[in-house]
Short mmCIF file of C-alpha atoms in Angstrom, two decimals:
data_model
loop_
_atom_site.label_atom_id
_atom_site.label_comp_id
_atom_site.label_asym_id
_atom_site.label_seq_id
_atom_site.Cartn_x
_atom_site.Cartn_y
_atom_site.Cartn_z
CA MET A 1 107.04 84.25 93.42
CA LYS A 2 110.43 85.36 92.12
CA LYS A 3 110.75 82.24 90.00
CA LEU A 4 107.25 82.80 88.67
CA ALA A 5 108.02 86.40 87.75
CA ALA A 6 111.21 85.34 86.02
CA LEU A 7 109.31 82.69 84.08
CA LEU A 8 106.62 85.17 83.05
CA PHE A 9 109.06 87.68 81.71
CA GLY A 10 111.86 85.46 80.50
CA TRP A 11 114.57 87.93 81.34
CA ALA A 12 116.68 88.92 84.29
CA LEU A 13 116.78 92.69 84.20
CA MET A 14 116.80 93.94 87.76
CA LEU A 15 116.93 97.70 88.34
CA SER A 16 118.42 99.54 91.28
CA LEU A 17 115.77 101.44 93.26
CA SER A 18 118.07 104.41 93.84
CA ALA A 19 115.60 107.24 93.30
CA CYS A 20 113.64 104.80 91.13
CA GLY A 21 116.63 104.00 88.96
CA GLU A 22 118.47 105.75 86.16
CA ALA A 23 118.39 103.94 82.84
CA SER A 24 120.82 104.06 80.00
CA VAL A 25 119.48 104.23 76.47
CA GLU A 26 120.47 100.57 76.17
CA ALA A 27 117.98 99.44 78.82
CA GLY A 28 114.76 97.62 78.07
CA LYS A 29 113.40 94.64 76.23
CA VAL A 30 109.95 94.22 74.78
CA LEU A 31 108.03 91.42 76.44
CA GLY A 32 107.01 88.41 74.44
CA SER A 33 103.44 87.74 73.39
CA SER A 34 102.97 85.28 76.26
CA ASP A 35 103.89 87.84 78.89
CA MET A 36 101.33 89.66 81.04
CA THR A 37 98.44 87.99 79.28
CA ALA A 38 95.51 89.67 81.06
CA PRO A 39 93.55 91.38 78.28
CA SER A 40 92.39 94.95 78.26
CA ILE A 41 88.63 94.73 77.79
CA PRO A 42 87.42 97.44 75.40
CA LEU A 43 84.66 99.80 76.46
CA GLU A 44 81.38 98.94 74.82
CA GLU A 45 80.07 102.40 75.42
CA THR A 46 81.55 105.67 76.62
CA LYS A 47 80.03 106.94 79.83
CA SER A 48 79.88 110.67 80.37
CA TYR A 49 82.47 112.31 82.60
CA GLU A 50 82.36 116.07 83.07
CA ILE A 51 85.59 118.05 83.14
CA LEU A 52 85.27 121.72 84.06
CA ASP A 53 87.68 124.68 84.03
CA PRO A 54 88.40 126.24 87.45
CA ARG A 55 89.58 129.41 85.72
CA LEU A 56 85.98 130.20 84.85
CA LEU A 57 83.54 131.50 87.47
CA PRO A 58 80.19 129.72 87.20
CA GLU A 59 77.31 131.92 86.08
CA GLY A 60 76.12 133.81 89.12
CA GLY A 61 79.03 132.41 91.14
CA VAL A 62 77.00 129.33 92.05
CA ARG A 63 77.00 125.79 90.65
CA ASP A 64 74.74 123.02 91.99
CA GLY A 65 73.97 125.14 95.01
CA VAL A 66 77.68 125.64 95.86
CA VAL A 67 79.16 129.15 96.02
CA TYR A 68 82.42 129.65 94.13
CA THR A 69 84.97 132.32 95.04
CA ALA A 70 88.29 133.56 93.64
CA TYR A 71 91.45 131.89 94.94
CA ASP A 72 94.97 133.22 94.41
CA GLY A 73 96.80 131.49 97.28
CA VAL A 74 99.23 128.58 97.29
CA VAL A 75 98.34 125.59 95.16
CA GLU A 76 99.71 122.60 97.03
CA HIS A 77 101.29 119.74 95.11
CA LEU A 78 101.66 116.18 96.40
CA PHE A 79 103.37 113.45 94.41
CA PHE A 80 103.44 109.72 94.88
CA HIS A 81 105.34 106.80 93.48
CA PRO A 82 103.41 103.59 92.72
CA VAL A 83 101.79 102.19 95.86
CA ILE A 84 102.68 98.85 97.39
CA ALA A 85 99.84 96.35 97.07
CA TYR A 86 101.48 93.46 98.93
CA PRO A 87 103.80 94.65 101.74
CA GLU A 88 104.92 91.10 102.49
CA LEU A 89 106.65 91.03 99.09
CA ALA A 90 108.07 94.54 99.32
CA PHE A 91 109.37 94.29 102.86
CA ASP A 92 110.96 90.85 102.71
CA GLY A 93 114.49 91.81 103.77
CA ASP A 94 116.06 91.86 100.31
CA ALA A 95 118.35 94.54 98.89
CA GLN A 96 115.45 96.66 97.66
CA GLU A 97 113.50 96.77 100.91
CA LYS A 98 115.03 100.04 102.20
CA GLY A 99 114.42 101.89 98.93
CA LEU A 100 110.83 100.70 98.78
CA ASP A 101 110.34 101.81 102.37
CA ASP A 102 111.81 105.24 101.60
CA TYR A 103 110.03 106.06 98.33
CA MET A 104 106.65 104.35 98.51
CA VAL A 105 103.50 104.14 100.58
CA THR A 106 101.31 101.09 100.91
CA VAL A 107 97.77 100.82 99.59
CA GLY A 108 96.43 101.20 103.12
CA GLU A 109 98.55 104.29 103.80
CA PHE A 110 97.55 105.85 100.49
CA LYS A 111 93.86 105.40 101.25
CA LYS A 112 94.33 107.02 104.67
CA ILE A 113 96.16 109.96 103.06
CA LEU A 114 93.28 110.46 100.62
CA GLU A 115 90.76 110.49 103.44
CA SER A 116 92.79 113.00 105.43
CA VAL A 117 93.54 115.35 102.50
CA TYR A 118 89.82 115.35 101.73
CA ALA A 119 88.93 115.99 105.37
CA HIS A 120 91.30 118.99 105.39
CA ASP A 121 89.13 120.64 102.68
CA TYR A 122 91.49 120.18 99.74
CA ILE A 123 90.15 119.61 96.25
CA LEU A 124 91.93 118.29 93.17
CA VAL A 125 92.87 120.65 90.35
CA ASP A 126 94.60 119.94 87.06
CA ILE A 127 98.19 121.23 86.96
CA ASN A 128 97.51 122.48 83.42
CA HIS A 129 94.91 124.93 84.78
CA VAL A 130 97.16 126.58 87.37
CA TRP A 131 99.50 128.41 84.98
CA SER A 132 98.96 129.65 81.42
CA GLU A 133 101.17 130.98 78.67
CA GLU A 134 100.20 134.52 77.66
CA ARG A 135 101.76 137.62 76.07
CA ASP A 136 103.02 140.57 78.09
CA GLU A 137 102.63 144.23 77.09
CA GLU A 138 105.60 143.94 74.75
CA GLY A 139 104.25 140.82 73.09
CA ARG A 140 106.68 138.40 74.73
CA PRO A 141 105.44 134.98 75.88
CA VAL A 142 105.27 134.66 79.67
CA MET A 143 103.78 132.22 82.15
CA VAL A 144 101.11 133.65 84.42
CA ARG A 145 99.48 132.25 87.53
CA ASN A 146 95.73 131.93 87.03
CA THR A 147 93.01 132.90 89.45
CA LEU A 148 91.04 129.77 90.28
CA TYR A 149 87.36 129.86 91.21
CA LEU A 150 86.82 127.23 93.86
CA PRO A 151 83.97 126.13 96.09
CA GLU A 152 83.96 128.45 99.07
CA GLY A 153 86.20 127.22 101.88
CA LYS A 154 88.11 124.74 99.71
CA LYS A 155 91.86 124.72 98.93
CA PRO A 156 93.46 123.42 95.72
CA VAL A 157 95.93 120.55 95.53
CA ILE A 158 97.64 118.99 92.54
CA PHE A 159 98.37 115.27 92.57
CA SER A 160 101.09 113.76 90.41
CA TYR A 161 102.26 110.14 90.20
CA ASP A 162 105.88 109.51 89.21
CA ASP A 163 107.08 106.42 87.32
CA THR A 164 103.66 105.12 86.31
CA ASN A 165 105.43 102.57 84.15
CA TYR A 166 105.23 99.33 86.17
CA TYR A 167 108.93 98.56 85.97
CA PRO A 168 109.92 94.88 86.01
CA TYR A 169 111.72 95.21 89.37
CA MET A 170 108.38 96.21 90.93
CA LEU A 171 106.54 93.14 89.75
CA GLU A 172 108.18 90.76 92.20
CA ASN A 173 108.10 93.31 94.99
CA GLY A 174 104.41 93.62 95.64
CA PHE A 175 103.14 95.97 92.92
CA PRO A 176 100.52 95.48 90.18
CA TYR A 177 101.76 94.62 86.70
CA LYS A 178 99.78 97.03 84.54
CA LEU A 179 96.54 98.91 84.02
CA VAL A 180 93.62 97.23 82.28
CA ILE A 181 89.95 97.95 81.67
CA ASP A 182 87.86 95.48 83.63
CA GLU A 183 84.61 93.76 82.66
CA ASP A 184 82.64 96.73 84.01
CA GLY A 185 84.53 99.16 81.79
CA LYS A 186 86.53 100.57 84.73
CA LEU A 187 90.25 101.20 84.93
CA SER A 188 91.76 98.50 87.13
CA SER A 189 95.12 96.92 87.83
CA TYR A 190 96.24 93.47 86.78
CA GLY A 191 98.86 91.48 88.67
CA LEU A 192 99.66 88.42 90.71
CA ASP A 193 99.05 87.99 94.40
CA PRO A 194 101.73 86.44 96.67
CA GLU A 195 100.44 82.95 95.81
CA GLY A 196 100.75 83.61 92.08
CA ASN A 197 97.04 84.02 91.37
CA GLU A 198 95.95 86.54 88.74
CA VAL A 199 94.14 89.52 90.23
CA ILE A 200 92.21 92.29 88.46
CA SER A 201 91.26 94.88 91.04
CA ARG A 202 90.40 98.51 91.71
CA GLU A 203 91.79 98.29 95.25
CA LEU A 204 95.52 97.69 94.65
CA ASP A 205 96.78 100.61 92.56
CA ALA A 206 96.81 104.37 93.10
CA ILE A 207 95.01 105.13 89.83
CA PRO A 208 91.81 103.07 90.31
CA ILE A 209 91.88 103.84 94.05
CA LEU A 210 91.70 107.58 93.31
CA ASP A 211 89.03 106.94 90.66
CA GLN A 212 86.92 105.16 93.25
CA PHE A 213 87.50 107.83 95.86
CA VAL A 214 86.26 110.53 93.48
CA GLU A 215 83.23 108.40 92.61
CA GLU A 216 82.40 108.20 96.32
CA HIS A 217 83.38 111.82 97.07
CA PRO A 218 82.67 113.85 93.91
CA ASP A 219 83.21 117.09 95.83
CA PHE A 220 86.90 116.11 96.14
CA SER A 221 87.18 116.75 92.40
CA PRO A 222 84.49 119.30 91.46
CA PHE A 223 86.24 119.96 88.12
CA GLY A 224 86.83 116.30 87.25
CA ALA A 225 90.61 116.49 87.75
CA LYS A 226 92.56 113.44 88.92
CA ALA A 227 96.39 113.46 88.74
CA CYS A 228 99.19 114.03 86.26
CA LEU A 229 101.03 110.81 85.40
CA SER A 230 104.80 111.32 85.16
CA LEU A 231 106.13 108.84 82.61
CA THR A 232 109.54 107.59 81.60
CA GLY A 233 109.82 105.35 78.55
CA TYR A 234 112.70 102.92 78.97
CA GLU A 235 110.43 100.12 80.19
CA GLY A 236 107.33 101.22 78.30
CA ILE A 237 104.35 102.92 79.90
CA LEU A 238 101.43 101.90 82.12
CA GLY A 239 102.72 98.31 82.16
CA TYR A 240 102.89 97.90 78.37
CA ARG A 241 106.35 97.35 76.88
CA THR A 242 106.26 100.01 74.21
CA GLN A 243 110.00 100.81 74.25
CA THR A 244 112.76 99.97 71.81
CA ALA A 245 116.33 98.86 72.59
CA SER A 246 119.65 98.98 70.78
CA ASP A 247 119.55 95.35 69.58
CA TRP A 248 116.29 95.65 67.68
CA ASN A 249 114.80 93.41 65.02
CA GLU A 250 111.63 93.07 63.01
CA GLU A 251 110.10 90.38 65.21
CA ARG A 252 110.47 92.46 68.35
CA GLU A 253 109.04 95.49 66.58
CA VAL A 254 105.88 93.49 65.78
CA VAL A 255 105.48 92.73 69.50
CA ARG A 256 106.13 96.38 70.41
CA GLN A 257 103.50 97.62 67.99
CA ALA A 258 101.00 95.18 69.52
CA GLN A 259 101.82 96.60 72.94
CA ARG A 260 101.37 100.14 71.62
CA GLU A 261 97.92 99.22 70.31
CA ALA A 262 97.01 97.52 73.59
CA VAL A 263 97.83 100.61 75.69
CA LYS A 264 95.87 103.07 73.56
CA PRO A 265 92.43 102.30 75.08
CA ILE A 266 93.98 102.73 78.53
CA ILE A 267 95.35 106.15 77.59
CA GLU A 268 92.03 107.16 76.05
CA GLU A 269 90.11 106.20 79.19
CA LEU A 270 92.59 107.97 81.46
CA LYS A 271 92.26 111.18 79.46
CA ARG A 272 88.48 110.91 79.36
CA THR A 273 88.29 110.65 83.14
CA GLY A 274 90.52 113.55 84.15
CA TRP A 275 94.05 112.12 84.11
CA THR A 276 96.85 113.98 82.32
CA PHE A 277 100.44 113.18 81.39
CA GLY A 278 103.89 114.67 81.83
CA SER A 279 107.44 113.70 80.95
CA HIS A 280 109.84 112.20 83.49
CA THR A 281 112.45 111.88 80.70
CA TRP A 282 112.76 108.67 78.69
CA GLY A 283 115.57 107.12 80.72
CA HIS A 284 115.04 108.73 84.15
CA ILE A 285 118.26 110.66 83.53
CA ARG A 286 119.85 113.29 85.75
CA LEU A 287 119.22 116.66 84.12
CA GLY A 288 121.77 118.38 86.34
CA SER A 289 124.75 116.23 85.38
CA SER A 290 124.02 114.57 82.02
CA SER A 291 125.65 115.91 78.87
CA MET A 292 123.63 118.01 76.47
CA ALA A 293 123.98 115.29 73.84
CA LYS A 294 122.48 112.70 76.19
CA ILE A 295 119.64 115.02 77.19
CA GLU A 296 118.82 115.82 73.57
CA ALA A 297 118.82 112.12 72.57
CA ASP A 298 116.72 111.21 75.60
CA THR A 299 114.16 113.97 74.94
CA LYS A 300 113.82 112.99 71.31
CA ARG A 301 113.26 109.39 72.33
CA TRP A 302 110.61 110.37 74.87
CA PHE A 303 108.63 112.23 72.22
CA GLU A 304 108.97 109.32 69.76
CA GLU A 305 108.05 106.50 72.12
CA VAL A 306 105.89 108.13 74.80
CA GLY A 307 104.66 111.47 73.49
CA SER A 308 103.48 109.75 70.32
CA LEU A 309 101.08 107.77 72.52
CA VAL A 310 99.96 110.18 75.25
CA GLY A 311 99.99 113.39 73.21
CA GLU A 312 101.45 116.82 73.83
CA THR A 313 102.42 117.94 77.30
CA SER A 314 104.02 121.07 78.75
CA ILE A 315 104.88 119.39 82.07
CA LEU A 316 108.33 118.04 82.92
CA PHE A 317 109.03 116.24 86.20
CA TYR A 318 112.72 116.18 87.11
CA PRO A 319 114.08 112.67 87.76
CA HIS A 320 115.74 112.45 91.16
CA GLY A 321 114.42 115.99 91.73
CA GLU A 322 117.66 117.19 90.11
CA ARG A 323 117.43 120.68 88.65
CA PRO A 324 119.15 121.40 85.32
CA ASP A 325 122.02 123.89 85.17
CA GLY A 326 122.57 123.75 88.93
CA ASN A 327 119.67 125.83 90.18
CA ASP A 328 116.92 126.53 87.70
CA TRP A 329 115.18 129.25 89.68
CA THR A 330 118.26 131.48 89.80
CA ARG A 331 119.85 130.41 86.52
CA THR A 332 118.56 129.68 83.05
CA GLY A 333 121.32 127.63 81.48
CA PRO A 334 121.59 125.76 78.18
CA VAL A 335 119.80 122.62 79.37
CA PHE A 336 116.80 124.55 80.69
CA ARG A 337 116.61 126.59 77.50
CA TYR A 338 116.73 123.46 75.37
CA LEU A 339 113.93 121.80 77.35
CA GLN A 340 111.83 124.94 77.19
CA GLU A 341 112.33 125.06 73.42
CA GLN A 342 110.90 121.53 73.23
CA GLY A 343 107.58 122.82 74.57
CA PHE A 344 107.93 122.30 78.31
CA ARG A 345 106.64 125.20 80.40
CA VAL A 346 106.07 123.81 83.91
CA PHE A 347 109.14 122.24 85.51
CA CYS A 348 108.59 120.21 88.70
CA SER A 349 111.20 119.23 91.25
CA VAL A 350 110.90 117.98 94.84
CA GLY A 351 111.12 120.01 98.04
CA SER A 352 109.86 120.64 101.53
CA GLU A 353 107.04 122.95 100.41
CA SER A 354 104.86 123.57 97.37
CA PHE A 355 107.15 126.27 96.03
CA SER A 356 106.57 127.90 92.64
CA TYR A 357 108.33 130.67 90.73
CA GLN A 358 107.55 132.25 87.37
CA LYS A 359 110.83 132.89 85.60
CA GLU A 360 111.25 136.39 84.22
CA ASP A 361 113.86 135.70 81.53
CA ILE A 362 112.06 132.85 79.80
CA CYS A 363 108.49 131.59 79.44
CA ALA A 364 108.49 128.97 82.17
CA VAL A 365 107.46 128.27 85.74
CA ILE A 366 109.30 126.06 88.18
CA CYS A 367 107.75 124.42 91.23
CA ASP A 368 108.52 122.00 94.01
CA ARG A 369 106.30 119.17 95.13
CA LEU A 370 105.90 117.51 98.51
CA HIS A 371 106.48 113.77 98.71
CA PRO A 372 104.23 111.61 100.87
CA ASP A 373 106.36 108.46 101.20
CA GLY A 374 108.06 106.32 103.80
CA ALA A 375 110.91 108.77 104.29
CA SER A 376 108.67 111.77 104.95
CA LEU A 377 106.26 109.73 107.08
CA ARG A 378 109.15 108.68 109.29
CA SER A 379 111.01 111.99 109.44
CA SER A 380 108.92 115.00 108.32
CA ARG A 381 105.70 114.79 110.30
CA GLU A 382 105.44 118.55 111.01
CA GLY A 383 105.72 119.57 107.37
CA TYR A 384 102.69 117.51 106.38
CA LEU A 385 100.26 118.25 109.20
CA LYS A 386 98.23 120.51 106.91
CA PHE A 387 97.36 117.31 105.00
CA TYR A 388 97.62 114.46 107.50
CA ASP A 389 99.32 113.30 110.68
CA ALA A 390 101.99 110.67 110.00
CA ARG A 391 101.15 109.08 113.36
CA GLU A 392 97.82 108.08 111.85
CA ILE A 393 99.21 107.04 108.45
CA LEU A 394 102.47 105.12 108.92
CA ASP A 395 101.65 101.41 109.15
CA MET A 396 104.30 99.86 111.37
CA ASN A 397 102.41 96.58 111.30
CA VAL A 398 103.62 95.93 107.74
CA ARG A 399 106.75 98.09 107.43
CA PRO A 400 110.23 97.15 108.66
CA ASP A 401 111.36 98.64 111.97
CA TYR A 402 113.51 101.53 110.78
CA GLY A 403 112.21 103.84 113.49
CA VAL A 404 110.88 107.37 113.29
CA SER A 405 112.33 110.79 114.08
CA TRP A 406 109.27 111.92 116.03
CA GLU A 407 108.40 110.47 119.38
CA ASP A 408 105.31 108.39 119.85
CA ALA A 409 104.38 105.87 122.52
CA GLY A 410 104.73 102.35 121.20
CA MET A 411 107.05 103.33 118.37
CA LYS A 412 110.82 103.23 118.39
CA MET A 413 112.40 106.66 117.95
CA SER A 414 115.49 107.10 115.79
CA GLU A 415 117.16 110.49 116.01
CA ASN A 416 119.58 109.49 113.27
CA PHE A 417 117.15 108.15 110.72
CA PHE A 418 119.09 109.57 107.82
#
C-alpha cells in the first residue's frame, strides 16, 4: 500500500502528526495530472435543501407541529479530525500510530458518537448563528450572543472538523483521499482500500457520514446546519492540491488551476447543504509563538489560496489550540488585533468545556471546543458523559492496547496514560 501511494503521488513528503503537523511556507507540491484520478461528477440538477435561521422564532412558535422556545444556555461545541476509515492501516505499529490514536476516531466510533449525541437531545446549529456583530449604545462594534429558538427540549451543539485537507501522510494511513460527487449527485469520499482498490463511498468519511445521518434523522438538524470545516492551505483543500510552493513554474500553475476548478463544485455542494468554512491558518502555524511577519504572510496566503475558493469567513480555529499573545481571553495583544482586523470575529481553541467569552475591548468572541478523539476517549470519560459514554464508543478491537485511565472489566487500566 505504501509503495502504491508513493507511486500515485510521485513524491516523498511525509508530515509529522504532532498536533496534525506544522508546515513551513515552503511545504507542498501540486500533484500531477495522473494523481488521484477519480473524477468529480457534476450535478445534473440542484436538489432543494432548506437552511433556516435559529435566531428567528417560527410564526406562532410552531413549525411542522413542533413547538419552538427561546434558548440562552450553553452552546456545546465538538470538533473532530478526519476519521479513520481503515484502522488496519492506521494502527500498524509505525511511527505515526500513537498520534493517530490520540487525535482521531475511527469511522465506527464516529457513527456511535453521532447516535449518542442525537439520543441525548442535541441538535446541530451553525456557528455563524450563535454570535453576531452589532453596535452598542455608543456606536462601537461588539459581538453579542444570540437567543436561539429551538425545538422544545432540544440543546444546541456546534460541530467543526479540523484539517479537512486530506494531507498526503493520511493517504497511506487509512484515510480517504478526497471528496467527490458520486453518480447519484451525493458528496462522497474517494480513496483506496487496503488492497489498493478504488472506493467511492458515503460510509468512510465524516462529511458524507454526517450528511447521511441528517438524511435519516432530519430532526438532528432542524435548521439544515452541518459542521464548519477548518481548513489549512499548505496541502490544498478537500483533497485537491490547490496550493503553491516556493519553486513554482508555469507548468505546475496549470495543474494547480485545474485542481482549483475541480474543487469548486465540491465547495458549492457543501455550502448548499449546510456546511460552512473557517480558517485554520495556511500553514497550521503556532499563533502563540510565531513572529508577526510570519503570521501576516501566512494569513495573506490563506486568503489568496483558500479564501478565494471558499469565500469570506469570520471563524478562526487555532492550530494546536495555541492562543495568540499568551492568553487571548485576558489579553488582547498585537497578534489578536491583527487577526481581528482581517475580519475574524470568532476565535476557537481547545479545552475541557465549551467555554465562550465576549471580549469587551475589541469586537470578538473566543471559545473553547471539546475534542472527541482517542486521547479523550481513553482519559476523559467523565467530561463527555453529557454526549456519550466512552465505554460504549472506544473500539479496543481495532485500536492498539494503550490502556485507559478509567476502570472497566475486560480493559487494561493505565493510571499514567499521559
